[in-house]
Short mmCIF file of C-alpha atoms in Angstrom, two decimals:
data_model
loop_
_atom_site.label_atom_id
_atom_site.label_comp_id
_atom_site.label_asym_id
_atom_site.label_seq_id
_atom_site.Cartn_x
_atom_site.Cartn_y
_atom_site.Cartn_z
CA MET N 362 -32.49 -79.12 -95.36
CA SER N 363 -30.31 -79.66 -98.43
CA HIS N 364 -30.50 -83.13 -99.96
CA ARG N 365 -26.69 -83.17 -99.88
CA ILE N 366 -26.70 -82.62 -96.11
CA GLU N 367 -29.26 -85.41 -95.70
CA ARG N 368 -27.04 -87.71 -97.77
CA ALA N 369 -24.02 -86.70 -95.65
CA GLN N 370 -25.94 -87.62 -92.47
CA LEU N 371 -26.58 -91.07 -93.91
CA LEU N 372 -22.92 -91.45 -94.88
CA LEU N 373 -21.83 -90.49 -91.36
CA GLN N 374 -24.15 -93.15 -89.93
CA GLN N 375 -22.42 -95.63 -92.24
CA SER N 376 -18.97 -94.51 -90.97
CA ARG N 377 -18.08 -93.08 -94.40
CA ALA N 378 -16.67 -89.80 -93.12
CA ALA N 379 -14.58 -88.95 -96.20
CA ASP N 380 -17.59 -89.38 -98.51
CA ALA N 381 -19.70 -87.31 -96.12
CA GLU N 382 -17.10 -84.53 -96.15
CA ARG N 383 -17.21 -84.38 -99.96
CA GLU N 384 -21.01 -84.10 -99.97
CA LEU N 385 -20.92 -81.37 -97.33
CA MET N 386 -18.32 -79.36 -99.22
CA LEU N 387 -20.64 -79.43 -102.24
CA ALA N 388 -23.58 -78.41 -100.04
CA LEU N 389 -21.60 -75.51 -98.59
CA SER N 390 -20.52 -74.37 -102.03
CA GLU N 391 -24.23 -73.89 -102.72
CA ASP N 392 -25.03 -72.38 -99.30
CA PRO N 393 -21.86 -71.16 -97.49
CA ASP N 394 -23.84 -69.95 -94.47
CA SER N 395 -25.56 -73.24 -93.65
CA ALA N 396 -24.92 -73.74 -89.93
CA ARG N 397 -26.07 -77.36 -90.10
CA GLY N 398 -23.76 -77.98 -93.04
CA HIS N 399 -20.77 -76.69 -91.06
CA ALA N 400 -21.86 -78.75 -88.03
CA TYR N 401 -21.94 -82.02 -89.95
CA LEU N 402 -18.73 -81.06 -91.71
CA ALA N 403 -17.12 -80.81 -88.27
CA LEU N 404 -18.30 -84.35 -87.43
CA SER N 405 -17.01 -85.74 -90.73
CA ARG N 406 -13.61 -84.17 -90.17
CA VAL N 407 -13.18 -85.16 -86.53
CA ASP N 408 -13.91 -88.77 -87.57
CA GLN N 409 -10.92 -88.49 -89.93
CA ARG N 410 -8.71 -86.94 -87.22
CA LYS N 411 -8.64 -83.60 -89.05
CA ASP N 412 -8.76 -81.96 -85.65
CA ALA N 413 -8.03 -78.30 -86.44
CA GLU N 414 -10.38 -78.28 -89.44
CA ALA N 415 -13.13 -80.00 -87.44
CA LEU N 416 -12.88 -77.43 -84.65
CA SER N 417 -12.94 -74.56 -87.13
CA ALA N 418 -16.11 -75.93 -88.80
CA ALA N 419 -17.85 -76.46 -85.43
CA GLU N 420 -17.00 -72.93 -84.27
CA ARG N 421 -18.28 -71.58 -87.59
CA ALA N 422 -21.57 -73.42 -87.05
CA VAL N 423 -22.00 -71.83 -83.61
CA ALA N 424 -21.14 -68.38 -85.01
CA LEU N 425 -23.81 -68.76 -87.70
CA ALA N 426 -26.52 -69.98 -85.28
CA PRO N 427 -25.56 -69.01 -81.71
CA ASP N 428 -29.07 -69.68 -80.38
CA ASP N 429 -29.35 -73.16 -81.85
CA PRO N 430 -28.59 -75.77 -79.15
CA PHE N 431 -27.63 -78.37 -81.76
CA MET N 432 -24.66 -76.27 -82.87
CA HIS N 433 -23.37 -75.98 -79.30
CA ARG N 434 -23.80 -79.74 -78.92
CA ILE N 435 -21.75 -80.44 -82.05
CA LEU N 436 -19.00 -78.11 -80.83
CA ALA N 437 -19.07 -79.93 -77.47
CA VAL N 438 -18.74 -83.30 -79.26
CA VAL N 439 -15.74 -82.07 -81.26
CA LEU N 440 -14.04 -80.61 -78.18
CA HIS N 441 -14.69 -83.85 -76.31
CA ARG N 442 -13.11 -85.86 -79.13
CA LEU N 443 -10.10 -83.52 -78.91
CA GLU N 444 -9.94 -84.25 -75.14
CA ARG N 445 -10.65 -80.61 -74.28
CA GLU N 446 -13.19 -81.65 -71.70
CA LYS N 447 -13.61 -78.40 -69.77
CA ALA N 448 -14.33 -76.39 -72.93
CA ALA N 449 -16.68 -79.16 -74.08
CA LEU N 450 -18.50 -79.02 -70.75
CA ALA N 451 -19.19 -75.29 -71.14
CA GLU N 452 -20.62 -75.83 -74.64
CA ILE N 453 -22.94 -78.68 -73.69
CA GLN N 454 -24.17 -76.76 -70.67
CA GLU N 455 -25.10 -73.93 -73.05
CA ALA N 456 -26.96 -76.42 -75.25
CA ILE N 457 -28.87 -77.68 -72.21
CA ARG N 458 -29.70 -74.12 -71.17
CA LEU N 459 -31.16 -73.47 -74.62
CA ASP N 460 -33.06 -76.78 -74.73
CA PRO N 461 -33.27 -78.70 -71.44
CA ASP N 462 -35.65 -81.33 -72.85
CA ASP N 463 -33.31 -83.04 -75.35
CA GLU N 464 -31.94 -86.33 -74.03
CA GLY N 465 -29.14 -86.17 -76.60
CA HIS N 466 -27.62 -83.20 -74.79
CA PHE N 467 -27.45 -85.21 -71.58
CA ALA N 468 -25.84 -88.13 -73.42
CA VAL N 469 -23.05 -85.81 -74.54
CA LEU N 470 -22.79 -84.38 -71.02
CA ALA N 471 -22.42 -87.91 -69.60
CA SER N 472 -19.66 -88.68 -72.12
CA ILE N 473 -17.78 -85.54 -71.13
CA GLN N 474 -18.10 -86.31 -67.43
CA LEU N 475 -16.68 -89.77 -68.12
CA GLY N 476 -13.77 -88.03 -69.84
CA LEU N 477 -13.32 -85.90 -66.73
CA ARG N 478 -13.39 -89.11 -64.64
CA ASP N 479 -16.33 -87.80 -62.61
CA TRP N 480 -18.29 -91.05 -62.51
CA THR N 481 -21.06 -89.74 -60.24
CA ALA N 482 -21.72 -86.71 -62.45
CA ALA N 483 -21.70 -88.97 -65.54
CA LEU N 484 -24.30 -91.24 -63.93
CA GLU N 485 -26.46 -88.26 -63.00
CA ALA N 486 -26.31 -86.88 -66.55
CA ALA N 487 -27.22 -90.24 -68.10
CA GLU N 488 -30.13 -90.65 -65.72
CA GLN N 489 -31.36 -87.13 -66.55
CA GLY N 490 -31.42 -88.16 -70.20
CA LEU N 491 -33.32 -91.35 -69.35
CA ALA N 492 -35.82 -89.32 -67.32
CA ILE N 493 -36.65 -87.47 -70.57
CA ASN N 494 -36.67 -90.62 -72.71
CA PRO N 495 -36.56 -93.90 -70.71
CA GLU N 496 -35.83 -95.91 -73.86
CA ASP N 497 -32.83 -93.91 -75.06
CA VAL N 498 -30.16 -96.53 -75.81
CA GLN N 499 -27.25 -94.07 -75.78
CA CYS N 500 -28.05 -92.79 -72.29
CA ALA N 501 -28.58 -96.38 -71.09
CA ASN N 502 -25.12 -97.36 -72.33
CA LEU N 503 -23.51 -94.31 -70.74
CA ARG N 504 -25.31 -95.10 -67.49
CA SER N 505 -23.80 -98.59 -67.63
CA MET N 506 -20.30 -97.18 -68.22
CA ALA N 507 -20.65 -94.89 -65.20
CA LEU N 508 -22.05 -97.68 -63.01
CA VAL N 509 -19.21 -100.10 -63.74
CA ARG N 510 -16.67 -97.42 -62.82
CA LEU N 511 -18.50 -96.85 -59.57
CA GLY N 512 -18.15 -100.57 -58.82
CA ARG N 513 -21.85 -101.31 -59.40
CA LYS N 514 -21.19 -104.06 -61.93
CA GLU N 515 -24.47 -105.96 -61.59
CA GLU N 516 -26.50 -102.80 -62.20
CA ALA N 517 -24.31 -102.06 -65.21
CA MET N 518 -25.05 -105.49 -66.68
CA ARG N 519 -28.80 -105.09 -66.14
CA THR N 520 -28.73 -101.64 -67.74
CA VAL N 521 -27.14 -102.97 -70.94
CA ASP N 522 -29.51 -105.96 -70.92
CA PHE N 523 -32.32 -103.39 -70.94
CA ALA N 524 -30.69 -101.53 -73.84
CA LEU N 525 -30.27 -104.79 -75.81
CA GLU N 526 -33.94 -105.62 -75.29
CA ARG N 527 -34.85 -102.28 -76.84
CA ALA N 528 -32.25 -102.46 -79.65
CA PRO N 529 -30.79 -105.98 -80.07
CA GLU N 530 -28.87 -104.88 -83.19
CA ASN N 531 -27.08 -102.02 -81.45
CA ALA N 532 -23.32 -102.54 -81.76
CA TRP N 533 -22.48 -100.15 -78.91
CA SER N 534 -24.67 -102.10 -76.47
CA HIS N 535 -22.97 -105.39 -77.36
CA ALA N 536 -19.53 -103.79 -77.03
CA ASN N 537 -20.49 -102.24 -73.72
CA GLN N 538 -21.66 -105.59 -72.39
CA GLY N 539 -18.37 -107.08 -73.54
CA TRP N 540 -16.45 -104.55 -71.48
CA ASN N 541 -18.75 -105.23 -68.53
CA CYS N 542 -17.83 -108.92 -68.84
CA LEU N 543 -14.14 -108.01 -68.82
CA HIS N 544 -14.69 -106.00 -65.64
CA ARG N 545 -16.22 -109.17 -64.18
CA ASN N 546 -13.17 -111.23 -65.30
CA ASP N 547 -15.14 -113.19 -67.90
CA PRO N 548 -13.16 -112.79 -71.16
CA LYS N 549 -14.83 -115.75 -72.87
CA LYS N 550 -18.32 -114.25 -72.62
CA ALA N 551 -16.86 -110.84 -73.49
CA GLN N 552 -15.59 -112.25 -76.81
CA ASP N 553 -19.13 -113.26 -77.78
CA HIS N 554 -20.40 -109.70 -77.31
CA PHE N 555 -17.44 -108.09 -79.06
CA ARG N 556 -17.78 -110.52 -81.97
CA GLU N 557 -21.45 -109.57 -82.35
CA ALA N 558 -20.65 -105.85 -82.14
CA LEU N 559 -18.04 -106.24 -84.90
CA ARG N 560 -20.48 -108.24 -87.02
CA LEU N 561 -22.93 -105.36 -86.79
CA GLU N 562 -20.29 -102.66 -87.26
CA PRO N 563 -16.96 -104.06 -88.59
CA ASP N 564 -15.03 -100.79 -88.12
CA PHE N 565 -16.16 -100.20 -84.50
CA GLU N 566 -12.90 -99.36 -82.71
CA TYR N 567 -14.38 -99.61 -79.19
CA ALA N 568 -15.40 -103.22 -79.93
CA ARG N 569 -12.10 -104.06 -81.67
CA GLN N 570 -10.13 -102.85 -78.65
CA GLY N 571 -12.37 -104.92 -76.40
CA MET N 572 -11.90 -108.04 -78.52
CA LEU N 573 -8.14 -107.49 -78.42
CA GLU N 574 -8.18 -107.31 -74.60
CA ALA N 575 -10.42 -110.38 -74.37
CA LEU N 576 -8.09 -112.40 -76.61
CA LYS N 577 -5.02 -111.39 -74.59
CA ALA N 578 -6.89 -112.22 -71.38
CA ARG N 579 -6.83 -115.88 -72.35
CA ASN N 580 -3.31 -115.74 -70.95
CA PRO N 581 -3.60 -115.92 -67.13
CA VAL N 582 -0.73 -113.45 -66.63
CA TYR N 583 -2.37 -110.82 -68.83
CA ARG N 584 -5.76 -111.54 -67.26
CA GLY N 585 -4.31 -110.47 -63.92
CA MET N 586 -2.75 -107.38 -65.50
CA LEU N 587 -6.05 -106.49 -67.20
CA ALA N 588 -7.90 -106.78 -63.89
CA TYR N 589 -5.35 -104.34 -62.43
CA PHE N 590 -5.67 -101.93 -65.37
CA LEU N 591 -9.47 -101.93 -65.19
CA TRP N 592 -9.39 -101.43 -61.43
CA MET N 593 -6.96 -98.53 -61.75
CA GLY N 594 -9.12 -97.08 -64.51
CA ARG N 595 -12.05 -96.88 -62.10
CA LEU N 596 -10.04 -94.77 -59.64
CA SER N 597 -9.83 -91.00 -59.76
CA THR N 598 -6.51 -89.46 -60.82
CA LYS N 599 -5.72 -88.47 -57.21
CA LEU N 600 -6.36 -91.99 -55.94
CA GLN N 601 -4.22 -93.45 -58.74
CA TRP N 602 -1.28 -91.26 -57.74
CA ALA N 603 -1.84 -92.06 -54.05
CA PHE N 604 -1.81 -95.79 -54.79
CA VAL N 605 1.34 -95.62 -56.95
CA ILE N 606 3.29 -93.45 -54.51
CA GLY N 607 2.11 -95.43 -51.48
CA THR N 608 3.10 -98.72 -53.12
CA MET N 609 6.54 -97.40 -54.05
CA PHE N 610 7.21 -96.26 -50.48
CA GLY N 611 5.90 -99.58 -49.17
CA VAL N 612 8.23 -101.61 -51.36
CA ARG N 613 11.15 -99.36 -50.46
CA ALA N 614 10.42 -100.07 -46.80
CA VAL N 615 10.30 -103.82 -47.47
CA ARG N 616 13.64 -103.61 -49.31
CA THR N 617 15.21 -101.71 -46.39
CA VAL N 618 14.04 -104.35 -43.92
CA ALA N 619 15.39 -107.11 -46.19
CA GLU N 620 18.80 -105.40 -46.30
CA GLN N 621 18.93 -104.83 -42.54
CA GLN N 622 17.49 -108.22 -41.55
CA PRO N 623 19.21 -110.92 -43.66
CA SER N 624 17.18 -113.64 -41.95
CA LEU N 625 13.99 -112.15 -43.46
CA GLY N 626 15.57 -111.67 -46.87
CA VAL N 627 14.55 -115.15 -48.04
CA VAL N 628 10.91 -114.07 -47.76
CA LEU N 629 11.15 -110.36 -48.57
CA TRP N 630 13.50 -110.30 -51.59
CA PRO N 631 11.15 -112.42 -53.74
CA VAL N 632 8.39 -109.92 -52.91
CA VAL N 633 10.59 -107.02 -54.06
CA ILE N 634 11.60 -108.84 -57.26
CA LEU N 635 7.97 -109.71 -58.06
CA PHE N 636 7.00 -106.08 -57.51
CA TYR N 637 9.57 -104.78 -60.00
CA ALA N 638 8.55 -107.47 -62.49
CA PHE N 639 4.95 -106.32 -62.06
CA ILE N 640 5.97 -102.67 -62.64
CA TYR N 641 7.78 -103.68 -65.83
CA LEU N 642 4.73 -105.61 -67.04
CA SER N 643 2.44 -102.67 -66.24
CA TRP N 644 4.43 -100.62 -68.77
CA VAL N 645 4.93 -103.20 -71.53
CA ALA N 646 1.99 -105.62 -71.20
CA GLY N 647 0.21 -104.10 -74.23
CA PRO N 648 2.91 -104.55 -76.90
CA MET N 649 4.29 -107.68 -75.22
CA PHE N 650 1.02 -109.63 -75.42
CA ASN N 651 0.15 -108.07 -78.78
CA LEU N 652 3.44 -109.58 -79.99
CA LEU N 653 2.25 -112.98 -78.78
CA LEU N 654 -1.01 -112.47 -80.69
CA ARG N 655 1.02 -112.13 -83.89
CA PHE N 656 1.42 -115.93 -83.62
CA ASP N 657 -2.36 -116.49 -83.27
CA GLY N 658 -4.38 -116.99 -86.46
CA PHE N 659 -7.33 -114.88 -85.36
CA GLY N 660 -5.43 -112.57 -83.02
CA ARG N 661 -3.19 -111.17 -85.75
CA LEU N 662 -6.29 -110.12 -87.71
CA VAL N 663 -7.58 -108.08 -84.78
CA LEU N 664 -4.37 -106.07 -84.43
CA SER N 665 -4.30 -102.68 -86.15
CA ARG N 666 -1.38 -101.56 -88.31
CA ASP N 667 -0.23 -99.24 -85.53
CA GLU N 668 -0.28 -102.08 -82.99
CA ARG N 669 1.69 -104.30 -85.37
CA ASN N 670 4.28 -101.53 -85.76
CA ALA N 671 4.53 -101.31 -81.97
CA THR N 672 5.16 -105.07 -81.73
CA ASN N 673 7.91 -104.79 -84.36
CA TRP N 674 9.81 -102.18 -82.34
CA PHE N 675 9.10 -103.97 -79.06
CA GLY N 676 10.33 -107.21 -80.61
CA ALA N 677 13.58 -105.47 -81.61
CA CYS N 678 14.08 -104.45 -77.96
CA VAL N 679 13.40 -108.02 -76.84
CA VAL N 680 16.06 -109.27 -79.28
CA ILE N 681 18.56 -106.81 -77.73
CA LEU N 682 17.52 -107.92 -74.23
CA LEU N 683 17.81 -111.66 -74.94
CA GLY N 684 21.03 -111.25 -76.89
CA ALA N 685 22.58 -109.26 -74.05
CA LEU N 686 21.46 -111.88 -71.49
CA GLY N 687 23.14 -114.57 -73.60
CA TRP N 688 26.27 -112.42 -73.77
CA TRP N 689 26.19 -111.98 -69.99
CA GLY N 690 25.65 -115.71 -69.52
CA ALA N 691 28.72 -116.33 -71.67
CA GLY N 692 30.76 -114.44 -69.09
CA ASN N 693 30.91 -110.85 -70.34
CA PRO N 694 29.73 -108.43 -67.61
CA LEU N 695 28.79 -105.83 -70.26
CA GLY N 696 25.91 -108.12 -71.15
CA MET N 697 24.15 -107.07 -67.95
CA PHE N 698 24.24 -103.42 -69.03
CA GLY N 699 23.00 -104.39 -72.49
CA ALA N 700 20.08 -106.31 -70.98
CA ILE N 701 19.13 -103.32 -68.82
CA VAL N 702 19.29 -101.00 -71.83
CA GLY N 703 17.12 -103.38 -73.87
CA ALA N 704 14.53 -103.65 -71.10
CA MET N 705 14.39 -99.89 -70.59
CA LEU N 706 14.11 -99.24 -74.34
CA SER N 707 11.17 -101.66 -74.48
CA VAL N 708 9.43 -99.51 -71.86
CA CYS N 709 10.18 -96.37 -73.90
CA VAL N 710 8.67 -98.01 -77.00
CA ALA N 711 5.54 -98.93 -75.04
CA ILE N 712 5.24 -95.36 -73.72
CA THR N 713 5.63 -93.94 -77.24
CA PHE N 714 2.98 -96.12 -78.89
CA ASN N 715 0.59 -95.45 -76.03
CA ARG N 716 0.38 -91.81 -77.20
CA ALA N 717 -1.05 -90.17 -80.30
CA GLY N 718 -0.38 -87.06 -82.36
CA LYS N 719 2.20 -84.54 -81.19
CA LYS N 720 2.66 -86.35 -77.88
CA ARG N 721 3.75 -89.49 -79.71
CA THR N 722 6.16 -87.50 -81.85
CA GLY N 723 7.80 -86.06 -78.75
CA PHE N 724 8.14 -89.44 -77.06
CA ALA N 725 9.38 -91.03 -80.31
CA VAL N 726 12.18 -88.46 -80.55
CA GLY N 727 13.03 -89.09 -76.90
CA THR N 728 13.09 -92.86 -77.43
CA ALA N 729 15.35 -92.52 -80.48
CA LEU N 730 17.78 -90.37 -78.51
CA MET N 731 17.69 -92.86 -75.64
CA ALA N 732 18.52 -95.70 -78.03
CA VAL N 733 21.50 -93.80 -79.44
CA ILE N 734 22.80 -92.92 -75.96
CA GLY N 735 22.22 -96.35 -74.42
CA LEU N 736 23.57 -98.46 -77.27
CA GLY N 737 26.34 -95.90 -77.86
CA GLY N 738 27.41 -96.26 -74.24
CA ILE N 739 27.61 -100.05 -74.58
CA ALA N 740 29.63 -99.68 -77.79
CA LEU N 741 32.11 -97.32 -76.09
CA LEU N 742 32.57 -99.74 -73.20
CA MET N 743 33.18 -102.59 -75.67
CA THR N 744 36.11 -100.59 -77.08
CA GLY N 745 37.46 -99.96 -73.57
CA ASN N 746 36.40 -96.29 -73.51
CA GLU N 747 35.21 -95.54 -69.97
CA ASN N 748 33.21 -92.54 -71.23
CA GLY N 749 30.59 -95.19 -71.91
CA PHE N 750 29.68 -95.10 -68.21
CA SER N 751 28.82 -91.40 -68.53
CA TRP N 752 26.64 -92.20 -71.53
CA LEU N 753 24.84 -94.92 -69.57
CA THR N 754 24.32 -92.58 -66.62
CA THR N 755 22.73 -90.07 -69.02
CA PHE N 756 20.61 -92.91 -70.40
CA PHE N 757 19.32 -93.89 -66.95
CA VAL N 758 18.49 -90.27 -66.06
CA GLY N 759 16.71 -89.89 -69.39
CA PHE N 760 14.72 -93.05 -68.72
CA LEU N 761 13.49 -91.67 -65.39
CA GLY N 762 12.55 -88.44 -67.20
CA MET N 763 10.54 -90.44 -69.78
CA GLN N 764 8.64 -92.21 -67.04
CA LEU N 765 7.86 -88.95 -65.26
CA ALA N 766 6.73 -87.29 -68.50
CA ALA N 767 4.52 -90.29 -69.33
CA ASN N 768 2.86 -90.20 -65.90
CA VAL N 769 2.24 -86.46 -66.15
CA ALA N 770 0.82 -86.82 -69.69
CA ALA N 771 -1.46 -89.68 -68.59
CA SER N 772 -2.86 -87.68 -65.66
CA ARG N 773 -3.92 -84.74 -67.87
#
């Protein structure tokens, strides 16, 4: 193997993807048909979110060495990172067919099955890898991730304990145990594991996200929301939709009873109001509590630039909302419409920043148009132009469309 490729491998292990890419380009200038060079080039590029280039390099590696299982595995990893799980599954199955005794193939298979939300298949794949090598830390961690999603939290904790005994300096194991603690509603202990993971690997995004959730979970309201998010995350897509639709119909029934039976309204209306408040929080909890972390000395350091940008836009919506409520309180009925527009725009901002790449661009354009229509409608009404009601109707329809599009995008 070229010394440049060996150096690139080391750089990738150190999370220096750009440096690794430069070394690999030099290696490929010397040997353009090096399948391993193209394979590692794909890994270096996918780490930098150069998605199209990464896929091209991985496909080139397979074309140069179609009978090498490692090349199929790298292509599967790239496809998995691009969230093309079904194509990734076909590639890793080919790698396993070519070499069924490599536990690394089964680790990739388990990761893909987790992406497909098939927890049982993910557990089976991880255990197949452990059958080949009982001390494989990667398969042990993936087994833990599958177990916690199957509701077997104690087994998941023991599995990561086993992994930490074998490799106490493994950042992924500490991060995984942190997430297991969050699933057990223990954010304080989770912080200890995330802090250790970040000490070992400061740029470890999985651990940073976990630390962020653990910090926000110090707030009892967010802790309840996080428990809901984690529970929903363990459900299959079909069960998630069944729960959401069933709950909506249930609340609609409660609201109908409250309208028809005024004597029960004292009890039922607070339930309906709490439900809609919960729905609002389920959309905006991320940027809302990230905004609160901006006022925490340590919390603001954990936030990424993208998350800080999200809090800036969310904060602008909150200013509109609070200003409109004050306007309404001062006796102007248009303030109520302004408050509704501000609240709905805050949801649109949360939806937008919860996406990446082209999906975010599409939602960002939609949010900008919504802001123009909603605020434009309020402005028209302020001047006495009743066309503002038509603008607000368009705004409300657009908001429902944004929600539907977000739910469809999340289920794919």
